[in-house]
PDB file of C-alpha atoms in Angstrom:
ATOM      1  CA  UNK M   1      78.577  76.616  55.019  1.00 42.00           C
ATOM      2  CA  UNK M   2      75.835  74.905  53.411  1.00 54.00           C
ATOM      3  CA  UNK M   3      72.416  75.947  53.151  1.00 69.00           C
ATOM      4  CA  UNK M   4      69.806  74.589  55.313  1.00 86.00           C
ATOM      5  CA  UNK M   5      66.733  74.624  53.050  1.00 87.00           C
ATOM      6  CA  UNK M   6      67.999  73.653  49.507  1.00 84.00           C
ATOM      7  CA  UNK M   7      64.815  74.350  47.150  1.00 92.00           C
ATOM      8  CA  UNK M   8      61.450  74.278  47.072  1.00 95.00           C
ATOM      9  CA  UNK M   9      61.369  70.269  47.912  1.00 95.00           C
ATOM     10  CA  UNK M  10      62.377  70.988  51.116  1.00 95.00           C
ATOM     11  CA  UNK M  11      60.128  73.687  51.931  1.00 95.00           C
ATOM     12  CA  UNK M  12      56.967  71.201  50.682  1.00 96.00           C
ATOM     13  CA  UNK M  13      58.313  68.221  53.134  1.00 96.00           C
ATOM     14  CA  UNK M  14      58.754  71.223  55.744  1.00 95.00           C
ATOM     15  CA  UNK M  15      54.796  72.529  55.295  1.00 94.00           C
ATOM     16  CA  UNK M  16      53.632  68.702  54.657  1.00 95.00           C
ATOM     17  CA  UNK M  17      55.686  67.932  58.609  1.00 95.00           C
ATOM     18  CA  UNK M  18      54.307  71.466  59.913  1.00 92.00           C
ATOM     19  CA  UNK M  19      50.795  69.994  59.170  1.00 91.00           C
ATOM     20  CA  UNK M  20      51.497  66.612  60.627  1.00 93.00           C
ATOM     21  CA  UNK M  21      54.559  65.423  61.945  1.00 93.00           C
ATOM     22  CA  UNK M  22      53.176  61.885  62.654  1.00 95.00           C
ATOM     23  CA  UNK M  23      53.003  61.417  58.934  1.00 96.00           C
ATOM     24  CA  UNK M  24      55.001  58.084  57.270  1.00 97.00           C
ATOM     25  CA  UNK M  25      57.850  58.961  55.823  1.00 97.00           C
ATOM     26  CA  UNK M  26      56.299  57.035  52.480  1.00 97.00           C
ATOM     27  CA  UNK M  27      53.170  59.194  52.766  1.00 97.00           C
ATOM     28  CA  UNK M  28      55.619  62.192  52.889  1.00 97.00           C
ATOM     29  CA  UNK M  29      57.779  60.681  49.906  1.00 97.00           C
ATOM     30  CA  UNK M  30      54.237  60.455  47.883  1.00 97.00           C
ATOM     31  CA  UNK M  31      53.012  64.049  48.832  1.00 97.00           C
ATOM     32  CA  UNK M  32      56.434  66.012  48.202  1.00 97.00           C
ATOM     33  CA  UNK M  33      57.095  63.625  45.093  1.00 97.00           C
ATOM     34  CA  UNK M  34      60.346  61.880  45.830  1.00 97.00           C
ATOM     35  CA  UNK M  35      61.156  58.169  46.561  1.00 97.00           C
ATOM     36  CA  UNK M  36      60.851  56.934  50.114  1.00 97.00           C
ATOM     37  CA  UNK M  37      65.085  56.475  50.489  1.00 97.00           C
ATOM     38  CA  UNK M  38      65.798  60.433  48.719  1.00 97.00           C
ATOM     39  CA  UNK M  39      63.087  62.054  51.209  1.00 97.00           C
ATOM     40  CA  UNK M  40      64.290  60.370  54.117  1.00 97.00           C
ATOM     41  CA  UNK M  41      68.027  61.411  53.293  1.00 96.00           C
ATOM     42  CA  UNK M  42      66.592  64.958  53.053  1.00 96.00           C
ATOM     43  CA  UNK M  43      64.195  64.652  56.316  1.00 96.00           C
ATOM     44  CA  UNK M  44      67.515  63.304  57.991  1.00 96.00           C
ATOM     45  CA  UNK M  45      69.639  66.030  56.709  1.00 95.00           C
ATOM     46  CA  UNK M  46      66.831  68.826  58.025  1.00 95.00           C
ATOM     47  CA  UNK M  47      67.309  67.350  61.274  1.00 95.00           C
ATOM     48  CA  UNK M  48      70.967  67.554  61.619  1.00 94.00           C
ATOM     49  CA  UNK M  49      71.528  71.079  60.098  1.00 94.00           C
ATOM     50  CA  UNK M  50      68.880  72.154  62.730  1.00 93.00           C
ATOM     51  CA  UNK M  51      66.589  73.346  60.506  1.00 94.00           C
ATOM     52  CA  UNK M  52      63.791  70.713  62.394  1.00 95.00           C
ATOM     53  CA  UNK M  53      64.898  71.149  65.918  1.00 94.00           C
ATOM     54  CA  UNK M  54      62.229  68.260  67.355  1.00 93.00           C
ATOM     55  CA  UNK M  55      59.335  66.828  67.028  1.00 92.00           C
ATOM     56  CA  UNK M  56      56.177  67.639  70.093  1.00 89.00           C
ATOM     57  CA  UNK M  57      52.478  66.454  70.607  1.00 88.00           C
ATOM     58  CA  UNK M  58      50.000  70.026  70.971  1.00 87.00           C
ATOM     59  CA  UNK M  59      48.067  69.628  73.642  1.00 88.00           C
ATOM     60  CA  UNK M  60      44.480  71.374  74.634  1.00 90.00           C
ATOM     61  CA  UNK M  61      45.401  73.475  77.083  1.00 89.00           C
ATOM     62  CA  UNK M  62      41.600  73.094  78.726  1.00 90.00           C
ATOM     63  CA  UNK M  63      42.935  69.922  79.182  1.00 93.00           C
ATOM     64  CA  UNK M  64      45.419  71.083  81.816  1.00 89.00           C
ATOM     65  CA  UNK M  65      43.675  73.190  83.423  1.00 91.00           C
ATOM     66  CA  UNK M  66      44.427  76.034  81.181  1.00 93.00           C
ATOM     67  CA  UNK M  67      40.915  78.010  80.272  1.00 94.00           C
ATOM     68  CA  UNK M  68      42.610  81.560  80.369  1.00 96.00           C
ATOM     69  CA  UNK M  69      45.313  83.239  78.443  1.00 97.00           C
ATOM     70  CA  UNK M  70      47.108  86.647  79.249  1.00 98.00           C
ATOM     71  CA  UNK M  71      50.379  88.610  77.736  1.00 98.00           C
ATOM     72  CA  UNK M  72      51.812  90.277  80.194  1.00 98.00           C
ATOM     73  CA  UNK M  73      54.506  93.307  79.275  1.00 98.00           C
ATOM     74  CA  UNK M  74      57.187  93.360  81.963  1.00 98.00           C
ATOM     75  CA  UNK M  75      59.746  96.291  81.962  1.00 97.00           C
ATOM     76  CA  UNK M  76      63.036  96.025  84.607  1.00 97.00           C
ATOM     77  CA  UNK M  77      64.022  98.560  86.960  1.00 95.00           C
ATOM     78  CA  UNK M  78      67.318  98.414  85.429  1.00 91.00           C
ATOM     79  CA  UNK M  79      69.008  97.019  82.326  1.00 87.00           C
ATOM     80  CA  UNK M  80      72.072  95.467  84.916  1.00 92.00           C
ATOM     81  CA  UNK M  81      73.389  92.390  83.967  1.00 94.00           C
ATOM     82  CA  UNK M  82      72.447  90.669  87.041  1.00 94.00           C
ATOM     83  CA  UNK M  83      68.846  91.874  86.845  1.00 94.00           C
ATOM     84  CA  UNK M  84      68.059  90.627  83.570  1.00 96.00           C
ATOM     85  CA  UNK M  85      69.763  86.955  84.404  1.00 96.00           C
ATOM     86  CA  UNK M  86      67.981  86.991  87.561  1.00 96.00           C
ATOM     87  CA  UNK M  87      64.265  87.742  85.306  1.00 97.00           C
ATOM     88  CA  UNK M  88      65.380  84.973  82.765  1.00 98.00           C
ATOM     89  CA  UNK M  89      66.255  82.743  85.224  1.00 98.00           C
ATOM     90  CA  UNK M  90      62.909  82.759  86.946  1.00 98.00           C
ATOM     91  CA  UNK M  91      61.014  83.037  83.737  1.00 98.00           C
ATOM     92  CA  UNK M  92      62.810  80.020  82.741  1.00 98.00           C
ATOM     93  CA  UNK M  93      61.038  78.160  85.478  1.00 97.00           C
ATOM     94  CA  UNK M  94      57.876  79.085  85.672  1.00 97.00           C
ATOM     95  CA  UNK M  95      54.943  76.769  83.767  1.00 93.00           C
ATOM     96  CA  UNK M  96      52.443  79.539  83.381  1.00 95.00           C
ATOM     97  CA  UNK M  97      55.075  81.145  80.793  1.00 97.00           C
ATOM     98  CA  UNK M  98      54.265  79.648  77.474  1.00 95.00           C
ATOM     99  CA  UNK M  99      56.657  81.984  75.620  1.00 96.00           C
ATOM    100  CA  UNK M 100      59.152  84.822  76.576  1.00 98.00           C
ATOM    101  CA  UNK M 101      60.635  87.453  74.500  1.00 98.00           C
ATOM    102  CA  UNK M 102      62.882  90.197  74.917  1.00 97.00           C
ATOM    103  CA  UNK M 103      61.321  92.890  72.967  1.00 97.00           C
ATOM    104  CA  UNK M 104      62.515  96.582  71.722  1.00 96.00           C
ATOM    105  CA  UNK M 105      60.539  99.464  72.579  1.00 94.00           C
ATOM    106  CA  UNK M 106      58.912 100.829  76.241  1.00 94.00           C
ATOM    107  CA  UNK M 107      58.947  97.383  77.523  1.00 96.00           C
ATOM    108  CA  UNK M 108      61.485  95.101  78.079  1.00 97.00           C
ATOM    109  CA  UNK M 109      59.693  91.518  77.956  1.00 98.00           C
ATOM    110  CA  UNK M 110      56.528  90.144  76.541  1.00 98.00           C
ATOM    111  CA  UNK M 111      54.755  87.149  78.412  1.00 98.00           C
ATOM    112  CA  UNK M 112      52.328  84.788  77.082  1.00 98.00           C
ATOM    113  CA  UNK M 113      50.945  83.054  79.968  1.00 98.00           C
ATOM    114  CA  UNK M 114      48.330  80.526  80.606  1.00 97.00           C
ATOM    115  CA  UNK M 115      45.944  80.250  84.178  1.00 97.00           C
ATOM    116  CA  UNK M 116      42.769  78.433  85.337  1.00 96.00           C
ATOM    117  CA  UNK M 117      41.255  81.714  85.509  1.00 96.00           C
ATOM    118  CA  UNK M 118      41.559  84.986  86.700  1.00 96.00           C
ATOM    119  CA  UNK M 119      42.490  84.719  90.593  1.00 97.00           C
ATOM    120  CA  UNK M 120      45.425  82.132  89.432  1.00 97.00           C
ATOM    121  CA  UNK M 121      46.998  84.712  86.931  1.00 98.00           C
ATOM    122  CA  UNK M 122      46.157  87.220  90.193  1.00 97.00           C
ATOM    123  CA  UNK M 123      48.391  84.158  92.210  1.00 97.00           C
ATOM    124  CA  UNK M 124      51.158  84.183  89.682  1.00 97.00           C
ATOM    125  CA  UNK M 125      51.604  88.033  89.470  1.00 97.00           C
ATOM    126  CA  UNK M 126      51.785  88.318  93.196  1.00 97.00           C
ATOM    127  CA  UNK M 127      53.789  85.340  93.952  1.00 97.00           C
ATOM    128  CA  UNK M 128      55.964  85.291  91.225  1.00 97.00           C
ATOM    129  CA  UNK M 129      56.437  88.363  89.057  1.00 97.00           C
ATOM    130  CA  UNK M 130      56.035  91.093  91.361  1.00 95.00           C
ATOM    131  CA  UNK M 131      58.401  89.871  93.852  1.00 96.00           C
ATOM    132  CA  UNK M 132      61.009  89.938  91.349  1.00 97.00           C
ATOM    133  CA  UNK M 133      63.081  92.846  92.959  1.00 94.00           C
ATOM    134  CA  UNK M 134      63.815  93.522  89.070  1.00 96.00           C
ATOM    135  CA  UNK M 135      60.685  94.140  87.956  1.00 97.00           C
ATOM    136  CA  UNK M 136      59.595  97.406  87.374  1.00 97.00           C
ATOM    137  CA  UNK M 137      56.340  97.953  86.004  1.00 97.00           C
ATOM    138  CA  UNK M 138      53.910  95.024  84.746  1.00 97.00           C
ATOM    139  CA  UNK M 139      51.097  95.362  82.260  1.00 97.00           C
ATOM    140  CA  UNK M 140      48.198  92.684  81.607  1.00 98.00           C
ATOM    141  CA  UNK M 141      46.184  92.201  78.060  1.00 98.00           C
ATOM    142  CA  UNK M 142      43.297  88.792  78.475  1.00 98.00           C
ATOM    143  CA  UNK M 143      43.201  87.229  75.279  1.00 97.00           C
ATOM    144  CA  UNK M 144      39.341  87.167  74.268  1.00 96.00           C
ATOM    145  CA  UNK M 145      40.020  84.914  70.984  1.00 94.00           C
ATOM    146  CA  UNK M 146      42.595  83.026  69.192  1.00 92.00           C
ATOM    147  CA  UNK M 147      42.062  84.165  65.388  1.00 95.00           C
ATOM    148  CA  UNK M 148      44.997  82.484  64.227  1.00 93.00           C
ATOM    149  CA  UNK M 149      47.995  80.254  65.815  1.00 88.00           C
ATOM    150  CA  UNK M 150      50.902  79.122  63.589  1.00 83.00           C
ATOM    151  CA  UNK M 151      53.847  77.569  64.451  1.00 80.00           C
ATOM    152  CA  UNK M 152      56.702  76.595  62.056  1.00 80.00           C
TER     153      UNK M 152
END
């Protein structure tokens, strides 16, 4: 199988995209020091190995609505097949959920979940997670500040 991220090249068109993925692809070329044709064969190969799996606008979430931002621990009554589809499932299909993970330790799932405020998140818990027959025990942390956000 061949490797996804050849050499350092890569990983310097890879930071350059993380930074802006609007960017030409001669500006990129001039940056990562390659001609316009050899970076675009390597930008197109990125894509198709997987290694860049899109391309997405971020948005301010204030600008949806969004002003609040919890991470809520879930842990399931059971560890049953059926009970962990039927979590996922939901989950999968709720907009407050920004990001899921199945986690190791004394809970099962970690949340990160976005509200208008406190009596939405309230809303969402009582509507939505707590009438999960699955669901065991939930656990709330607010998130007071935002001292750093990455994504790769």
């Amino acid at each position: 199988m061949a490797q996804k991220i050849a050499d350092e090249t890569d990983r310097r068109i890879l930071k350059e995209l993380t930074a802006d993925a609007r960017i030409t692809n001669n500006e990129l070329a001039e940056r990562v020091g390659l001609s316009a044709s050899a970076c675009l064969r390597r930008l197109r190969r990125l894509e198709e190995t997987g290694v860049i799996k899109g391309y997405t606008a971020l948005i301010d979430p204030t600008a949806e609505g969004f002003t609040m931002t919890a991470i809520a621990s879930v842990r399931l009554s059971r560890q049953h097949e059926d009970e962990i589809q039927m979590f996922e499932t939901a989950v999968r299909s709720w907009d407050e959920v920004l990001e899921c993970h199945l986690v190791t330790g004394s809970r099962d799932y970690v949340l990160k979940v976005m509200s208008a405020g406190l009596d939405q998140y309230e809303r969402f818990i009582k509507e939505k997670i707590a009438r999960l027959k699955c669901v065991d025990t939930i656990e709330t942390s607010f998130v007071m500040n935002t001292i750093k956000e990455r994504r790769i």
